[in-house]
PDB file of C-alpha atoms in Angstrom:
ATOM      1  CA  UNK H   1       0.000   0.000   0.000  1.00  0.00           C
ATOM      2  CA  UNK H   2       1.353   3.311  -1.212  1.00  0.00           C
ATOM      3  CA  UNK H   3       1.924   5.764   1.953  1.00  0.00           C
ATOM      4  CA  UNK H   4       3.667   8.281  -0.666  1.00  0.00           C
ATOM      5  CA  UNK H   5       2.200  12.281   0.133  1.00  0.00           C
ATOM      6  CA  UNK H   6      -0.115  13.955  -2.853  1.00  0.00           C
ATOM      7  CA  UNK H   7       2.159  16.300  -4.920  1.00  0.00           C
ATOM      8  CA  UNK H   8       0.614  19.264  -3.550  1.00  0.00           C
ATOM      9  CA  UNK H   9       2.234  17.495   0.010  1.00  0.00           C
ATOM     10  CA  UNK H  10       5.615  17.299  -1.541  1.00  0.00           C
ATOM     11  CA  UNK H  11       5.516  20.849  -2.420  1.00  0.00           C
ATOM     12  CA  UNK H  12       4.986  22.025   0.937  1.00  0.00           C
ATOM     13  CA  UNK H  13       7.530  19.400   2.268  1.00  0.00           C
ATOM     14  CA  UNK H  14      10.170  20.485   0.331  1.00  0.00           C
ATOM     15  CA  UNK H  15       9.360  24.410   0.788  1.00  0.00           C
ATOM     16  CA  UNK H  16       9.528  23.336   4.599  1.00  0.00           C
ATOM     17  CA  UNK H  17      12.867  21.893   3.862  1.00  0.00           C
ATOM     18  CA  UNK H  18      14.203  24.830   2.587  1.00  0.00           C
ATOM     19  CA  UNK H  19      13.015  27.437   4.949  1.00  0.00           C
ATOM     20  CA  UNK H  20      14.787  25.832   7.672  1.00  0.00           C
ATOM     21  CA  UNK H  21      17.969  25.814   5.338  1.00  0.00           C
ATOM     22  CA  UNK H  22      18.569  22.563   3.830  1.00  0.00           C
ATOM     23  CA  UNK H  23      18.943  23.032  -0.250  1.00  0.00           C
ATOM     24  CA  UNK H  24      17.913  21.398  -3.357  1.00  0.00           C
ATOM     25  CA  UNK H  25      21.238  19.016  -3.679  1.00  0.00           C
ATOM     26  CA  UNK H  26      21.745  18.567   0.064  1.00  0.00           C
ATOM     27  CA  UNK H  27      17.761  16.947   0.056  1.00  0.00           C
ATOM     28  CA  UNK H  28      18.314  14.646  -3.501  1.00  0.00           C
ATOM     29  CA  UNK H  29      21.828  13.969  -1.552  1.00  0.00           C
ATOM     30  CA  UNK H  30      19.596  13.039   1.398  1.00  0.00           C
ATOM     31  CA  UNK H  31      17.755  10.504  -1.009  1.00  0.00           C
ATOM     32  CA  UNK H  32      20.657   9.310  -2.476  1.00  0.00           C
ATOM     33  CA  UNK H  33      22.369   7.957   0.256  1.00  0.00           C
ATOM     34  CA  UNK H  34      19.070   6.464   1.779  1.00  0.00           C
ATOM     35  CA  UNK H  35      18.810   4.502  -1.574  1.00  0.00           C
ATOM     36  CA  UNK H  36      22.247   3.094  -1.861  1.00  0.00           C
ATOM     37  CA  UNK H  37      21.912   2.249   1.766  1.00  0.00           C
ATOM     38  CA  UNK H  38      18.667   0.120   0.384  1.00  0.00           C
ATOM     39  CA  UNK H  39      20.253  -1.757  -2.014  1.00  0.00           C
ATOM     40  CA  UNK H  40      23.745  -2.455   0.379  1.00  0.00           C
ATOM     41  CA  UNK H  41      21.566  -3.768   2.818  1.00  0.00           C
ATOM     42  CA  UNK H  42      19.135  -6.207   0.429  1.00  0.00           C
ATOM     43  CA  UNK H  43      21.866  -6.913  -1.960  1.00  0.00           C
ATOM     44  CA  UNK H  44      22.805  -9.257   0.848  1.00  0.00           C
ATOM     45  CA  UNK H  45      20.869  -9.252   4.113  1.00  0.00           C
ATOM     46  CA  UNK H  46      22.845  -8.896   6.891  1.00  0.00           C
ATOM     47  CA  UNK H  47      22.281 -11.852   9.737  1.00  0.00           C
ATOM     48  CA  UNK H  48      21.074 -10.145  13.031  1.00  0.00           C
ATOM     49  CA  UNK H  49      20.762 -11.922  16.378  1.00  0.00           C
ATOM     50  CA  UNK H  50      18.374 -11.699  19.238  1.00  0.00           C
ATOM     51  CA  UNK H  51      17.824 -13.546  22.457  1.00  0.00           C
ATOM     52  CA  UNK H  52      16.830 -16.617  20.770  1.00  0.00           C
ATOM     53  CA  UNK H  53      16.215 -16.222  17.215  1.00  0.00           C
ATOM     54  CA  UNK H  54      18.644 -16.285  14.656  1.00  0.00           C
ATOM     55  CA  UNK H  55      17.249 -13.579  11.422  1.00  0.00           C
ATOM     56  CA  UNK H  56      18.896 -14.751   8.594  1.00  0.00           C
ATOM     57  CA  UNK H  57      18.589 -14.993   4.527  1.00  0.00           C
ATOM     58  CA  UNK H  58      15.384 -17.625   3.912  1.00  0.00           C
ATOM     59  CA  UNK H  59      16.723 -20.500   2.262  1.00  0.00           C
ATOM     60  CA  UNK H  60      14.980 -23.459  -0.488  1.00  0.00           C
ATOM     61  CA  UNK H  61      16.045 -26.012   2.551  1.00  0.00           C
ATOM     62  CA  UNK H  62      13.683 -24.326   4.731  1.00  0.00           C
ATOM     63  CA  UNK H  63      10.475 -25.304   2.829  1.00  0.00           C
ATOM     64  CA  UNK H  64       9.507 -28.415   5.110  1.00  0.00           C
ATOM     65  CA  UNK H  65       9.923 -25.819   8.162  1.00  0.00           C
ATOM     66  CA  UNK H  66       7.989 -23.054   6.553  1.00  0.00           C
ATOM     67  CA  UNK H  67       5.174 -25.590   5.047  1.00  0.00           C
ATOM     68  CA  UNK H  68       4.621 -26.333   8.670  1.00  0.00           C
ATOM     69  CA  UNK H  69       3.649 -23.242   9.839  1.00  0.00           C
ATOM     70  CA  UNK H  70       1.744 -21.636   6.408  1.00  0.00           C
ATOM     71  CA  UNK H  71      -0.369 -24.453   6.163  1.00  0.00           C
ATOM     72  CA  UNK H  72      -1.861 -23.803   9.534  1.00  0.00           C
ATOM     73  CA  UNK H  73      -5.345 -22.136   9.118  1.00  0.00           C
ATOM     74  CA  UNK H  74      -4.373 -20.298  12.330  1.00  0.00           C
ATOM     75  CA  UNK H  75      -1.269 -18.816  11.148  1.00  0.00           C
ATOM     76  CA  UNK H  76      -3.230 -17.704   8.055  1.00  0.00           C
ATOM     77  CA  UNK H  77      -6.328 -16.693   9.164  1.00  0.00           C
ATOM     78  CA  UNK H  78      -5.189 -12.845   9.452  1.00  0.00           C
ATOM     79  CA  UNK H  79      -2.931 -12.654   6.804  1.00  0.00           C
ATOM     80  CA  UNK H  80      -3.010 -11.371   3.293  1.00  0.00           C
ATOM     81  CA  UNK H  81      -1.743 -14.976   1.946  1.00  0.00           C
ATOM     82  CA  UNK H  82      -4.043 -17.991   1.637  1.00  0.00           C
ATOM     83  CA  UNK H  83      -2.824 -21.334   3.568  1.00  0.00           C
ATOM     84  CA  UNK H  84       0.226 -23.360   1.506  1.00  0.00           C
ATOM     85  CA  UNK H  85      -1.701 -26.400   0.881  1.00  0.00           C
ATOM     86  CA  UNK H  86       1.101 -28.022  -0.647  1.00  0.00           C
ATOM     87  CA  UNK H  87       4.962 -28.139  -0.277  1.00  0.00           C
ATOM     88  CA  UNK H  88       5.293 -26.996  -4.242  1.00  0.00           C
ATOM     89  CA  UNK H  89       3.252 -23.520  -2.855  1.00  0.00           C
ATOM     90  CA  UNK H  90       6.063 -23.003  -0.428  1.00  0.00           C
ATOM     91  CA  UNK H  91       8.554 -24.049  -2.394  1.00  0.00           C
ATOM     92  CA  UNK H  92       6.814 -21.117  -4.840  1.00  0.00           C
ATOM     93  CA  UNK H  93       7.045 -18.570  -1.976  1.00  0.00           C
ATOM     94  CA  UNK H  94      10.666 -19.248  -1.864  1.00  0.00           C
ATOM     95  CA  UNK H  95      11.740 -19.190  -4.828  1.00  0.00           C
ATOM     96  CA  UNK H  96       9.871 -15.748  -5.270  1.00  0.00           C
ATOM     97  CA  UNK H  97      11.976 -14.451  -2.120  1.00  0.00           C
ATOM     98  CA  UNK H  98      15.327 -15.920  -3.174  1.00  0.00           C
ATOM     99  CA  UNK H  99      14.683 -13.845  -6.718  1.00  0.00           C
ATOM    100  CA  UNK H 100      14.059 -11.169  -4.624  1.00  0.00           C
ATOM    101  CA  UNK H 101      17.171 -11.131  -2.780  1.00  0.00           C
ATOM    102  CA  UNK H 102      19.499 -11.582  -5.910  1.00  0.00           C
ATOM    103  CA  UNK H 103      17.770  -8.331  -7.861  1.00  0.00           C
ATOM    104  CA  UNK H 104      18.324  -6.240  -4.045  1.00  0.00           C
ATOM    105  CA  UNK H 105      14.518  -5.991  -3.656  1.00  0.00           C
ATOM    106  CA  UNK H 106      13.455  -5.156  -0.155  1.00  0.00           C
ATOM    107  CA  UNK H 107      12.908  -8.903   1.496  1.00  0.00           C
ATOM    108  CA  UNK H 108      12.406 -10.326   4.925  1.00  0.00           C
ATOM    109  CA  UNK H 109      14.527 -12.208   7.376  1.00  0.00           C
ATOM    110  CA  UNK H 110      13.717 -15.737   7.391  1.00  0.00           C
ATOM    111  CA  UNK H 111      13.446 -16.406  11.918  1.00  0.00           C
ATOM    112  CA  UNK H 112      15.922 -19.370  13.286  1.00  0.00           C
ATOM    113  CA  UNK H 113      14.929 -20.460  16.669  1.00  0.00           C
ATOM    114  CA  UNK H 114      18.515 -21.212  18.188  1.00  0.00           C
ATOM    115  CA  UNK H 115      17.817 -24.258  20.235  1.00  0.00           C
ATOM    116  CA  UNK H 116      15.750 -25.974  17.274  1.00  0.00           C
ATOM    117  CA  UNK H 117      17.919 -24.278  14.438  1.00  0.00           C
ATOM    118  CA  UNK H 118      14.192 -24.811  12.754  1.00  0.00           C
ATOM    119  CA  UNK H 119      12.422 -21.922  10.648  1.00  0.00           C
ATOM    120  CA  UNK H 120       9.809 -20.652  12.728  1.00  0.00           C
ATOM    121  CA  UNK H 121       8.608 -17.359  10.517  1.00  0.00           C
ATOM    122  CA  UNK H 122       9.646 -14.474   8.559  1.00  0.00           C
ATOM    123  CA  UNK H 123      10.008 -10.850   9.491  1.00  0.00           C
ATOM    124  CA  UNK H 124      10.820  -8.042   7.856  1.00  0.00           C
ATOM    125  CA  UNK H 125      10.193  -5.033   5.149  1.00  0.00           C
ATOM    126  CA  UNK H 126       7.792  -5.254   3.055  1.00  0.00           C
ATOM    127  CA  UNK H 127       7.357  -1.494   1.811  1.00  0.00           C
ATOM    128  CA  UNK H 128      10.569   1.015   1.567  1.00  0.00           C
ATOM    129  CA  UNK H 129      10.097   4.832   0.856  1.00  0.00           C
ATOM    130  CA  UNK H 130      13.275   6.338   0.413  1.00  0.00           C
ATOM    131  CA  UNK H 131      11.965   9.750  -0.693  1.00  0.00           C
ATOM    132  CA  UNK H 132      10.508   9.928   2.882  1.00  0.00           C
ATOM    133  CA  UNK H 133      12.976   7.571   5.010  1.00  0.00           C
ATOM    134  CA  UNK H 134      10.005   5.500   6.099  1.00  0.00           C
ATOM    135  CA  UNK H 135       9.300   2.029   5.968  1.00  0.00           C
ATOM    136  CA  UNK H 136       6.784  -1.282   6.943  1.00  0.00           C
ATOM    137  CA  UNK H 137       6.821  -4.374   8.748  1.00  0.00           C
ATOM    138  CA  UNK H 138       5.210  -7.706   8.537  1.00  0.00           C
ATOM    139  CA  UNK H 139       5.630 -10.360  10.566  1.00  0.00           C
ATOM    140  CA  UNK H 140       4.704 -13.964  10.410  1.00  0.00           C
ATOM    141  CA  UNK H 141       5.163 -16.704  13.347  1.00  0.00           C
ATOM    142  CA  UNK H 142       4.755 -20.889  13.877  1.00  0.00           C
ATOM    143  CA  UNK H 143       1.455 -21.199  16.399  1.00  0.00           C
ATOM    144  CA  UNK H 144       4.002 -22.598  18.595  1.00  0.00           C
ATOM    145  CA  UNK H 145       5.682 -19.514  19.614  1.00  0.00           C
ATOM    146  CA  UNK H 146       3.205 -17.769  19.949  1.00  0.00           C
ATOM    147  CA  UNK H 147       2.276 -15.643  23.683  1.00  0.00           C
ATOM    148  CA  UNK H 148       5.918 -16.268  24.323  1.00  0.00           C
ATOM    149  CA  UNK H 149       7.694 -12.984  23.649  1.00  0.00           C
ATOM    150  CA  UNK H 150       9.128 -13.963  20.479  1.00  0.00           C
ATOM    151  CA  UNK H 151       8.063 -11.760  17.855  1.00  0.00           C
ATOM    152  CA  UNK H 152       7.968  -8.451  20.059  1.00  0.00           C
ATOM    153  CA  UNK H 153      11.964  -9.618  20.820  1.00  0.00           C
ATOM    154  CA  UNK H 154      12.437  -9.886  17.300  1.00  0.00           C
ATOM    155  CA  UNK H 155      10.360  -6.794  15.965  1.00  0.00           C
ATOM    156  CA  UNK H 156      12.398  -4.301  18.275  1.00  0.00           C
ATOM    157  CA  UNK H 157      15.364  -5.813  17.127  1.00  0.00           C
ATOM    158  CA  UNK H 158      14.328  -4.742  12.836  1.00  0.00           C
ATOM    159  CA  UNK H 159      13.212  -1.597  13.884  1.00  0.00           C
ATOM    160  CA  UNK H 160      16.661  -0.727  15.982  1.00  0.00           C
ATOM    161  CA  UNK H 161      18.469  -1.873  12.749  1.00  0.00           C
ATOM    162  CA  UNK H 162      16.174   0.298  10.543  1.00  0.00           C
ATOM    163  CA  UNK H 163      16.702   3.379  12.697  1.00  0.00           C
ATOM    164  CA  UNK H 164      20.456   2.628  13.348  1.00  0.00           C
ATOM    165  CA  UNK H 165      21.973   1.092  10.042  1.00  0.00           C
ATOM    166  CA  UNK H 166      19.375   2.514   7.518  1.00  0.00           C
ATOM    167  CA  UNK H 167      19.020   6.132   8.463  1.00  0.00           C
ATOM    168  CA  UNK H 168      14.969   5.783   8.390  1.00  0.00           C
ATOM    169  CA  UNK H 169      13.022   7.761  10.484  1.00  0.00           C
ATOM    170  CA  UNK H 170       9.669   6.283  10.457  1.00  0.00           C
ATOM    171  CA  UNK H 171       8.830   2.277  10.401  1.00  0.00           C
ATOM    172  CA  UNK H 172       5.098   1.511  10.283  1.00  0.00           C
ATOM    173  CA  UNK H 173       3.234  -1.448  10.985  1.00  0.00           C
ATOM    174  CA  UNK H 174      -0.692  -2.665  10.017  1.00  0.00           C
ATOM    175  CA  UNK H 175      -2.805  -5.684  11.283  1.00  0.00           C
ATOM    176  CA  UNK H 176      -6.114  -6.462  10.628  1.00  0.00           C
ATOM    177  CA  UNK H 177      -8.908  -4.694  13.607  1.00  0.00           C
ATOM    178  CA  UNK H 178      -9.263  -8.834  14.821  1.00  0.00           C
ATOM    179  CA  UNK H 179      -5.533  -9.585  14.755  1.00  0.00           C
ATOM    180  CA  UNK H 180      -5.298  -8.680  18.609  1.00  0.00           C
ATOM    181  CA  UNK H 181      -1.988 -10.713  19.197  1.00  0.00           C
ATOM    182  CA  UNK H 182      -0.005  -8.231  15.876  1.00  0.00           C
ATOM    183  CA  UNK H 183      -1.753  -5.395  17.537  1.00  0.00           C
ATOM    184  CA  UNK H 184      -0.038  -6.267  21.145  1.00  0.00           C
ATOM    185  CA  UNK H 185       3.403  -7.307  19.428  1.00  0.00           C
ATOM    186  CA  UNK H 186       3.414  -3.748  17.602  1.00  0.00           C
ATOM    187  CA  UNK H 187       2.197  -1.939  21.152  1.00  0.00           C
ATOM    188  CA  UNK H 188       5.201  -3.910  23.291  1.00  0.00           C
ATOM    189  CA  UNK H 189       7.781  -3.147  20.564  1.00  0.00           C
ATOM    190  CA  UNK H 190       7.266   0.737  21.153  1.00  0.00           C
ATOM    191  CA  UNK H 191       4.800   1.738  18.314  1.00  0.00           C
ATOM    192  CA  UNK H 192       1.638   3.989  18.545  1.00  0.00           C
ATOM    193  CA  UNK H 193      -1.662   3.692  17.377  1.00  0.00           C
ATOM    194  CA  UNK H 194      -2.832   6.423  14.818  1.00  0.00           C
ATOM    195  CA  UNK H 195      -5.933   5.135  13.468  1.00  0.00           C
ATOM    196  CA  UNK H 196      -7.588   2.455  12.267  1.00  0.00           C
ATOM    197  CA  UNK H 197      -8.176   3.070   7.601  1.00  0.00           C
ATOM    198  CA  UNK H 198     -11.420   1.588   6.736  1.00  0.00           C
ATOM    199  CA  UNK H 199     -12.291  -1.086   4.177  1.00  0.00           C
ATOM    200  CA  UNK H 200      -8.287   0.121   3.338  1.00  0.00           C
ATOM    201  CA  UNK H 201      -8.030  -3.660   1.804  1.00  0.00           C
ATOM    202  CA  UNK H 202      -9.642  -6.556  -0.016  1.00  0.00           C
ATOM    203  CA  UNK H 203      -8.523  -9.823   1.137  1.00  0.00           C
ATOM    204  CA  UNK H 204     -10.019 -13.333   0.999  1.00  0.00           C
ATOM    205  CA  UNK H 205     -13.182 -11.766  -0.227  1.00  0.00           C
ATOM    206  CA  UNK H 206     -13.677  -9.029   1.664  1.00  0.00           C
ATOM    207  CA  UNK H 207     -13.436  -5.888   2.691  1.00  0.00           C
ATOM    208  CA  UNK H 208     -11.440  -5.078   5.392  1.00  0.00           C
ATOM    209  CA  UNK H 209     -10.397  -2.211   8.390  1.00  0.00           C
ATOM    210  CA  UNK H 210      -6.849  -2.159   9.159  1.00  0.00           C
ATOM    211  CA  UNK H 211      -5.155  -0.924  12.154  1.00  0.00           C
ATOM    212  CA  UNK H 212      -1.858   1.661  11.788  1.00  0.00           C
ATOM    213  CA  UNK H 213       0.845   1.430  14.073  1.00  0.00           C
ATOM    214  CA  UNK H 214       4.524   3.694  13.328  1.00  0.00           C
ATOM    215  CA  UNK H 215       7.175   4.387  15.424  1.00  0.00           C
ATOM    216  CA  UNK H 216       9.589   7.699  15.180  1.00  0.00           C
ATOM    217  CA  UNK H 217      13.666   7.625  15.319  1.00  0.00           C
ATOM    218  CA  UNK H 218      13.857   8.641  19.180  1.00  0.00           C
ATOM    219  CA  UNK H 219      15.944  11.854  18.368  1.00  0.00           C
ATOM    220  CA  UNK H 220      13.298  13.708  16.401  1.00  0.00           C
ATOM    221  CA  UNK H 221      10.370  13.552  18.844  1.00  0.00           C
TER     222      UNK H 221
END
């Protein structure tokens, strides 16, 4: 979903910009680096660690792990994605993701519990704005570790990297109004509630309301 301002928005954004000094070239520089620092970090996704997950590249050996948890009609129920009702749809999936990592497209981390060294979900971007140094999560988790801390561990741990290694300055996140376990993972990692956009998407035949969560880089509020 495009978050991208109206022209008549950019306008006034970039007059803003330059009352308070900042000019033309130093703003496209601004964009500039915030892109290549895009592609450095997709053209080969760094490996980041938490408590006990391992967030690492999503591999074709991790099909049988990842079948497991996107054929469960939990798992999918409040997702965008229909269940994997075979092995080839996952295999699919990953495939799609691996492509996505060799062109430097904006990708998630595939989640390694550490005691199992299983695939347990994915995490990750899944919409990049460099023009306005903002950004989106999604999130998917195995029923299994779920009510356990997991994904709030692992969520504060992408948005300190996005904030600290990307230079963004706003990361968003959006659940369905049911999905009451995202919408507590999004309020323990730190982000706010600013409304809920109506009937914002069509899924699985219907109409839907979404909840919006964001969080700001600390320093600017």
């Amino acid at each position: 979903m495009d978050t991208a301002l109206s022209g008549g928005h950019r306008v006034l954004v970039y007059s803003k910009l330059v009352e308070t000094g900042l000019s033309k070239a130093k703003i496209t520089k601004a964009k500039q680096v915030l892109q290549m620092k895009l592609e450095s970090i997709f053209s080969d996704l760094p490996t980041l660690e938490t408590d006990r997950t391992i967030l690492r590249k999503i591999r074709l050996e991790d099909a049988q792990d990842m079948f497991a948890y996107c054929s469960d009609d939990d798992v999918a129920k409040y997702t965008t994605w229909y269940k994997h009702l075979s092995i080839e749809d996952t295999k699919s999936f990953i495939n799609h993701l691996l492509g996505r990592y060799e062109l430097a497209k904006v990708s998630p981390w595939g989640i390694q519990d550490k005691l199992t060294g299983r695939l347990i979900g994915t995490c990750g971007f899944v919409q990049w704005n460099s023009e306005h140094a903002s950004a989106e999560l999604g999130y998917a988790l195995s029923k299994t570790y779920w009510n356990q801390g997991y994904m709030t561990e692992i969520v504060k741990k992408i948005i300190d990297f996005g904030f600290t290694a990307t230079g963004l300055i706003r990361i968003e996140a959006r659940c369905l109004v049911d999905n009451i376990g995202s919408a507590m993972v999004m309020e323990k990692s730190g982000m706010r509630l600013e409304g809920v956009f109506r009937k914002v998407v069509y899924t699985k035949g219907i109409h839907q309301d979404l909840k919006v969560y964001s969080i700001i880089k600390p320093e600017l509020l």
